[in-house]
């Protein structure tokens, strides 16, 4: 069925209740590749709570993307096989605790029609709040529905992407992914078979399962954590990235980073295939 613009814009789902523990926090950190070096104390702080020398478990800022997995404004009736993540923009209002009961309020922000055979872009927002009702994070997701264009909706007005500097990168970081990384990351909530089922992936137009875009998003957060944030989660105020091409599990992601004041711009590539997988990346530190 074609998209019904008015119905889609009216979707909202308020007061959704969720809870998570340190198990989910550690699983997410491991799912984006942290802890690969069992002697790296800075990364172990995100995947191990400490025993002989107790320490508070650190929470990767982008854990916010799975803390209320499944939260959303409602059923959008899209062609699931053809839907991919387009962009994610998370604003962090306060550091996420290592365990919490939270609520999520979700609404649709925009729906853009790119034209028949060109797809549609749906932007929706989820606000996470703690038990006191205070904001933890605001998530804005852009979903690219490749098979749902041509419904007659607006085509103009999409936000302009962040522009990275034209100068040479200030830092370059290589981050390896594991061949089984998508199978681990999916345990954080995203069971889309595009990332685990070879037959489904081929039906969607890929030669084999691809890594979750949101796993790549988390990897870029990890890249900023280890370079300009000194592994301080509380330094993150915003993290934005556009997904331009998929990563295949086992590939190495090369991040190029530029720092201007409290803004870190970044892009990410897979050099082995000469493709850019993340564009217009921006982290605001403070």
Coordinates of C-alpha atoms in Angstrom, one line a residue:
X1 CA 0.0 0.0 0.0
X2 CA 1.3 3.5 -0.8
X3 CA 2.2 5.8 2.1
X4 CA -0.7 7.8 3.5
X5 CA 1.0 11.1 4.3
X6 CA -1.5 12.5 6.7
X7 CA -1.8 9.3 8.7
X8 CA 2.0 8.9 8.9
X9 CA 2.5 12.5 10.1
X10 CA -0.1 12.0 12.8
X11 CA 1.7 9.0 14.3
X12 CA 2.8 9.3 17.9
X13 CA 3.4 7.0 20.9
X14 CA 3.9 8.6 24.3
X15 CA 4.9 7.2 27.6
X16 CA 6.5 3.9 26.3
X17 CA 8.2 2.2 29.3
X18 CA 11.5 0.4 29.1
X19 CA 14.2 -0.8 31.5
X20 CA 17.8 -1.9 31.0
X21 CA 20.6 -3.2 33.2
X22 CA 24.4 -3.3 33.1
X23 CA 24.1 -6.4 30.9
X24 CA 22.6 -4.4 28.0
X25 CA 25.2 -1.6 28.5
X26 CA 28.1 -4.1 28.3
X27 CA 26.6 -6.0 25.4
X28 CA 26.2 -2.8 23.4
X29 CA 29.8 -1.8 24.0
X30 CA 31.0 -5.3 23.0
X31 CA 28.7 -5.2 20.0
X32 CA 30.5 -2.1 18.6
X33 CA 33.8 -3.8 19.1
X34 CA 35.0 -2.5 22.5
X35 CA 37.1 -4.9 24.6
X36 CA 38.9 -6.6 21.8
X37 CA 42.1 -6.0 23.7
X38 CA 41.6 -7.7 27.1
X39 CA 44.3 -5.5 28.7
X40 CA 43.0 -2.1 27.5
X41 CA 41.7 -0.7 30.7
X42 CA 40.1 2.3 29.0
X43 CA 37.8 0.1 26.9
X44 CA 37.4 -2.5 29.6
X45 CA 35.6 0.2 31.7
X46 CA 32.7 -0.1 29.2
X47 CA 32.5 -3.9 29.2
X48 CA 33.6 -4.9 32.7
X49 CA 32.4 -3.5 36.0
X50 CA 35.6 -4.2 37.8
X51 CA 36.0 -6.7 40.7
X52 CA 39.2 -6.4 42.8
X53 CA 39.2 -2.7 42.1
X54 CA 35.5 -1.8 41.8
X55 CA 34.6 1.1 39.4
X56 CA 31.4 2.4 38.0
X57 CA 30.6 0.9 34.6
X58 CA 30.9 3.5 31.8
X59 CA 28.1 3.8 29.2
X60 CA 28.9 4.5 25.6
X61 CA 26.9 7.6 24.7
X62 CA 25.3 6.0 21.6
X63 CA 23.9 3.2 23.8
X64 CA 20.9 5.7 23.8
X65 CA 20.1 4.3 20.4
X66 CA 19.2 0.9 21.8
X67 CA 18.3 1.8 25.4
X68 CA 14.6 1.8 24.4
X69 CA 14.9 -0.6 21.5
X70 CA 11.6 -0.8 19.6
X71 CA 10.3 2.6 20.7
X72 CA 8.8 4.5 17.8
X73 CA 5.7 6.5 16.8
X74 CA 3.8 3.4 15.5
X75 CA 3.4 1.1 12.5
X76 CA 4.4 2.8 9.3
X77 CA 3.4 0.0 6.8
X78 CA 6.6 0.3 4.8
X79 CA 8.2 -2.3 2.5
X80 CA 10.5 -3.7 5.1
X81 CA 12.8 -5.5 2.7
X82 CA 13.7 -2.1 1.2
X83 CA 14.1 0.0 4.3
X84 CA 17.5 1.1 5.5
X85 CA 18.8 3.7 8.0
X86 CA 19.5 7.1 6.5
X87 CA 20.8 9.2 9.3
X88 CA 20.9 9.3 13.1
X89 CA 21.2 12.5 15.3
X90 CA 21.3 12.1 19.0
X91 CA 21.4 15.0 21.5
X92 CA 22.6 14.0 24.9
X93 CA 21.0 16.0 27.8
X94 CA 22.8 14.1 30.6
X95 CA 24.9 10.9 30.8
X96 CA 23.0 7.7 30.7
X97 CA 23.2 5.7 34.0
X98 CA 24.5 2.1 34.0
X99 CA 21.0 0.8 34.7
X100 CA 17.6 2.6 34.6
X101 CA 13.9 2.6 34.1
X102 CA 13.1 5.0 31.3
X103 CA 10.2 6.3 29.2
X104 CA 10.2 7.1 25.5
X105 CA 8.0 9.6 23.6
X106 CA 8.0 9.2 19.9
X107 CA 6.6 11.4 17.1
X108 CA 7.0 11.7 13.3
X109 CA 8.8 14.9 12.3
X110 CA 8.8 14.9 8.4
X111 CA 8.0 12.6 5.5
X112 CA 9.6 13.4 2.1
X113 CA 8.7 11.9 -1.2
X114 CA 11.8 11.4 -3.4
X115 CA 9.6 10.2 -6.3
X116 CA 8.4 6.9 -7.8
X117 CA 11.2 4.3 -7.8
X118 CA 13.4 6.7 -5.7
X119 CA 11.9 6.0 -2.3
X120 CA 10.8 8.1 0.7
X121 CA 12.5 9.6 3.7
X122 CA 10.8 9.5 7.1
X123 CA 12.2 11.5 10.0
X124 CA 11.0 10.6 13.5
X125 CA 12.0 11.6 17.0
X126 CA 12.2 9.8 20.3
X127 CA 12.8 11.5 23.6
X128 CA 14.2 9.4 26.4
X129 CA 13.4 10.4 30.0
X130 CA 14.5 9.1 33.4
X131 CA 12.1 8.2 36.3
X132 CA 12.0 11.8 37.3
X133 CA 10.8 12.8 33.9
X134 CA 14.1 14.6 33.0
X135 CA 15.4 14.3 29.5
X136 CA 18.3 11.8 28.9
X137 CA 18.6 12.0 25.2
X138 CA 16.7 13.1 22.1
X139 CA 17.0 10.7 19.1
X140 CA 16.2 11.8 15.6
X141 CA 16.2 9.0 13.0
X142 CA 16.0 9.3 9.3
X143 CA 14.6 6.2 7.6
X144 CA 15.1 5.6 3.8
X145 CA 12.2 3.6 2.5
X146 CA 13.6 2.6 -0.9
X147 CA 10.3 1.0 -2.1
X148 CA 7.8 3.6 -0.9
X149 CA 8.3 6.7 -3.0
X150 CA 5.7 8.3 -5.3
X151 CA 2.9 8.9 -2.8
X152 CA 2.6 12.6 -3.6
X153 CA 4.1 14.1 -0.5
X154 CA 6.6 17.1 -0.2
X155 CA 10.0 16.6 -1.8
X156 CA 11.7 19.7 -0.4
X157 CA 12.8 20.8 3.0
X158 CA 15.1 18.1 4.2
X159 CA 17.8 19.5 6.7
X160 CA 21.1 20.3 5.1
X161 CA 23.9 17.8 6.0
X162 CA 26.8 18.9 8.1
X163 CA 29.8 19.9 5.9
X164 CA 33.2 18.5 6.9
X165 CA 36.3 20.7 6.5
X166 CA 38.0 20.6 3.1
X167 CA 41.5 20.4 4.7
X168 CA 43.4 17.2 5.4
X169 CA 42.1 15.3 8.4
X170 CA 43.5 16.1 11.8
X171 CA 43.4 12.5 12.8
X172 CA 42.9 9.1 11.0
X173 CA 41.8 6.0 12.9
X174 CA 41.4 2.4 11.7
X175 CA 38.8 0.4 13.5
X176 CA 38.5 -3.3 12.7
X177 CA 35.2 -5.2 12.7
X178 CA 34.7 -8.9 13.3
X179 CA 33.3 -11.3 10.8
X180 CA 30.6 -12.2 13.4
X181 CA 30.0 -8.6 14.6
X182 CA 26.5 -8.3 13.1
X183 CA 25.4 -11.5 14.9
X184 CA 26.6 -10.0 18.2
X185 CA 25.2 -6.5 17.6
X186 CA 21.7 -7.8 16.7
X187 CA 21.4 -9.1 20.3
X188 CA 21.1 -5.4 21.2
X189 CA 17.6 -5.5 19.7
X190 CA 17.8 -5.1 15.9
X191 CA 16.8 -8.6 14.6
X192 CA 16.4 -7.4 11.0
X193 CA 17.4 -10.5 8.9
X194 CA 19.3 -8.3 6.5
X195 CA 22.2 -8.5 8.9
X196 CA 22.1 -12.2 9.6
X197 CA 20.3 -14.2 6.9
X198 CA 22.2 -14.6 3.6
X199 CA 19.0 -15.4 1.7
X200 CA 17.2 -12.3 2.9
X201 CA 20.3 -10.1 2.2
X202 CA 20.4 -11.3 -1.4
X203 CA 16.7 -10.6 -1.8
X204 CA 17.4 -7.1 -0.6
X205 CA 20.1 -6.7 -3.2
X206 CA 23.2 -7.4 -1.2
X207 CA 25.7 -10.2 -1.8
X208 CA 25.7 -11.2 1.9
X209 CA 24.5 -9.8 5.2
X210 CA 25.6 -6.3 6.0
X211 CA 26.6 -4.7 9.3
X212 CA 23.8 -2.7 11.0
X213 CA 24.1 1.0 10.1
X214 CA 23.6 1.7 13.8
X215 CA 26.6 -0.5 14.6
X216 CA 28.7 1.6 12.3
X217 CA 27.2 4.7 14.0
X218 CA 28.3 3.3 17.3
X219 CA 31.8 2.6 15.9
X220 CA 32.1 6.3 14.9
X221 CA 31.2 7.2 18.5
X222 CA 33.9 4.9 19.7
X223 CA 36.3 6.6 17.3
X224 CA 35.6 10.0 18.8
X225 CA 35.7 8.6 22.3
X226 CA 39.3 7.3 21.8
X227 CA 40.6 10.3 20.1
X228 CA 39.2 13.6 21.2
X229 CA 37.0 12.7 24.2
X230 CA 39.6 10.6 26.3
X231 CA 36.9 8.0 26.8
X232 CA 34.7 10.5 28.7
X233 CA 31.1 9.8 27.9
X234 CA 29.9 12.9 29.7
X235 CA 31.7 15.0 27.1
X236 CA 29.2 14.1 24.4
X237 CA 26.5 16.6 23.7
X238 CA 25.5 15.5 20.2
X239 CA 26.5 12.8 17.7
X240 CA 25.3 12.9 14.1
X241 CA 26.0 10.7 11.1
X242 CA 24.6 9.9 7.6
X243 CA 24.8 6.3 6.3
X244 CA 26.1 6.4 2.7
X245 CA 27.1 2.7 2.1
X246 CA 27.0 -0.5 4.1
X247 CA 29.9 -2.1 5.9
X248 CA 30.3 -5.8 5.6
X249 CA 31.3 -7.6 8.9
X250 CA 35.0 -8.2 9.0
X251 CA 36.0 -5.0 7.2
X252 CA 38.2 -2.3 8.6
X253 CA 36.5 1.1 9.0
X254 CA 38.8 4.1 8.6
X255 CA 37.7 7.3 10.3
X256 CA 38.9 10.7 9.2
X257 CA 38.4 13.4 11.9
X258 CA 38.6 17.1 12.0
X259 CA 38.4 19.2 15.3
X260 CA 37.3 22.8 15.3
X261 CA 36.7 24.1 18.8
X262 CA 34.2 21.8 20.5
X263 CA 33.0 20.3 17.1
X264 CA 34.5 17.1 15.7
X265 CA 33.6 16.5 12.1
X266 CA 34.2 13.0 10.7
X267 CA 33.7 10.7 7.7
X268 CA 34.3 6.9 7.5
X269 CA 35.5 4.7 4.7
X270 CA 36.2 1.1 3.8
X271 CA 39.5 1.5 2.0
X272 CA 39.5 -2.1 0.7
X273 CA 36.5 -1.3 -1.5
X274 CA 37.2 2.4 -1.9
X275 CA 33.7 3.4 -0.5
X276 CA 32.6 6.0 2.0
X277 CA 30.3 4.5 4.5
X278 CA 29.6 7.5 6.8
X279 CA 29.2 11.1 5.6
X280 CA 28.6 14.5 7.2
X281 CA 29.5 13.2 10.7
X282 CA 29.5 15.7 13.6
X283 CA 30.1 15.3 17.3
X284 CA 29.6 18.2 19.7
X285 CA 31.7 17.9 22.8
X286 CA 31.4 20.1 25.9

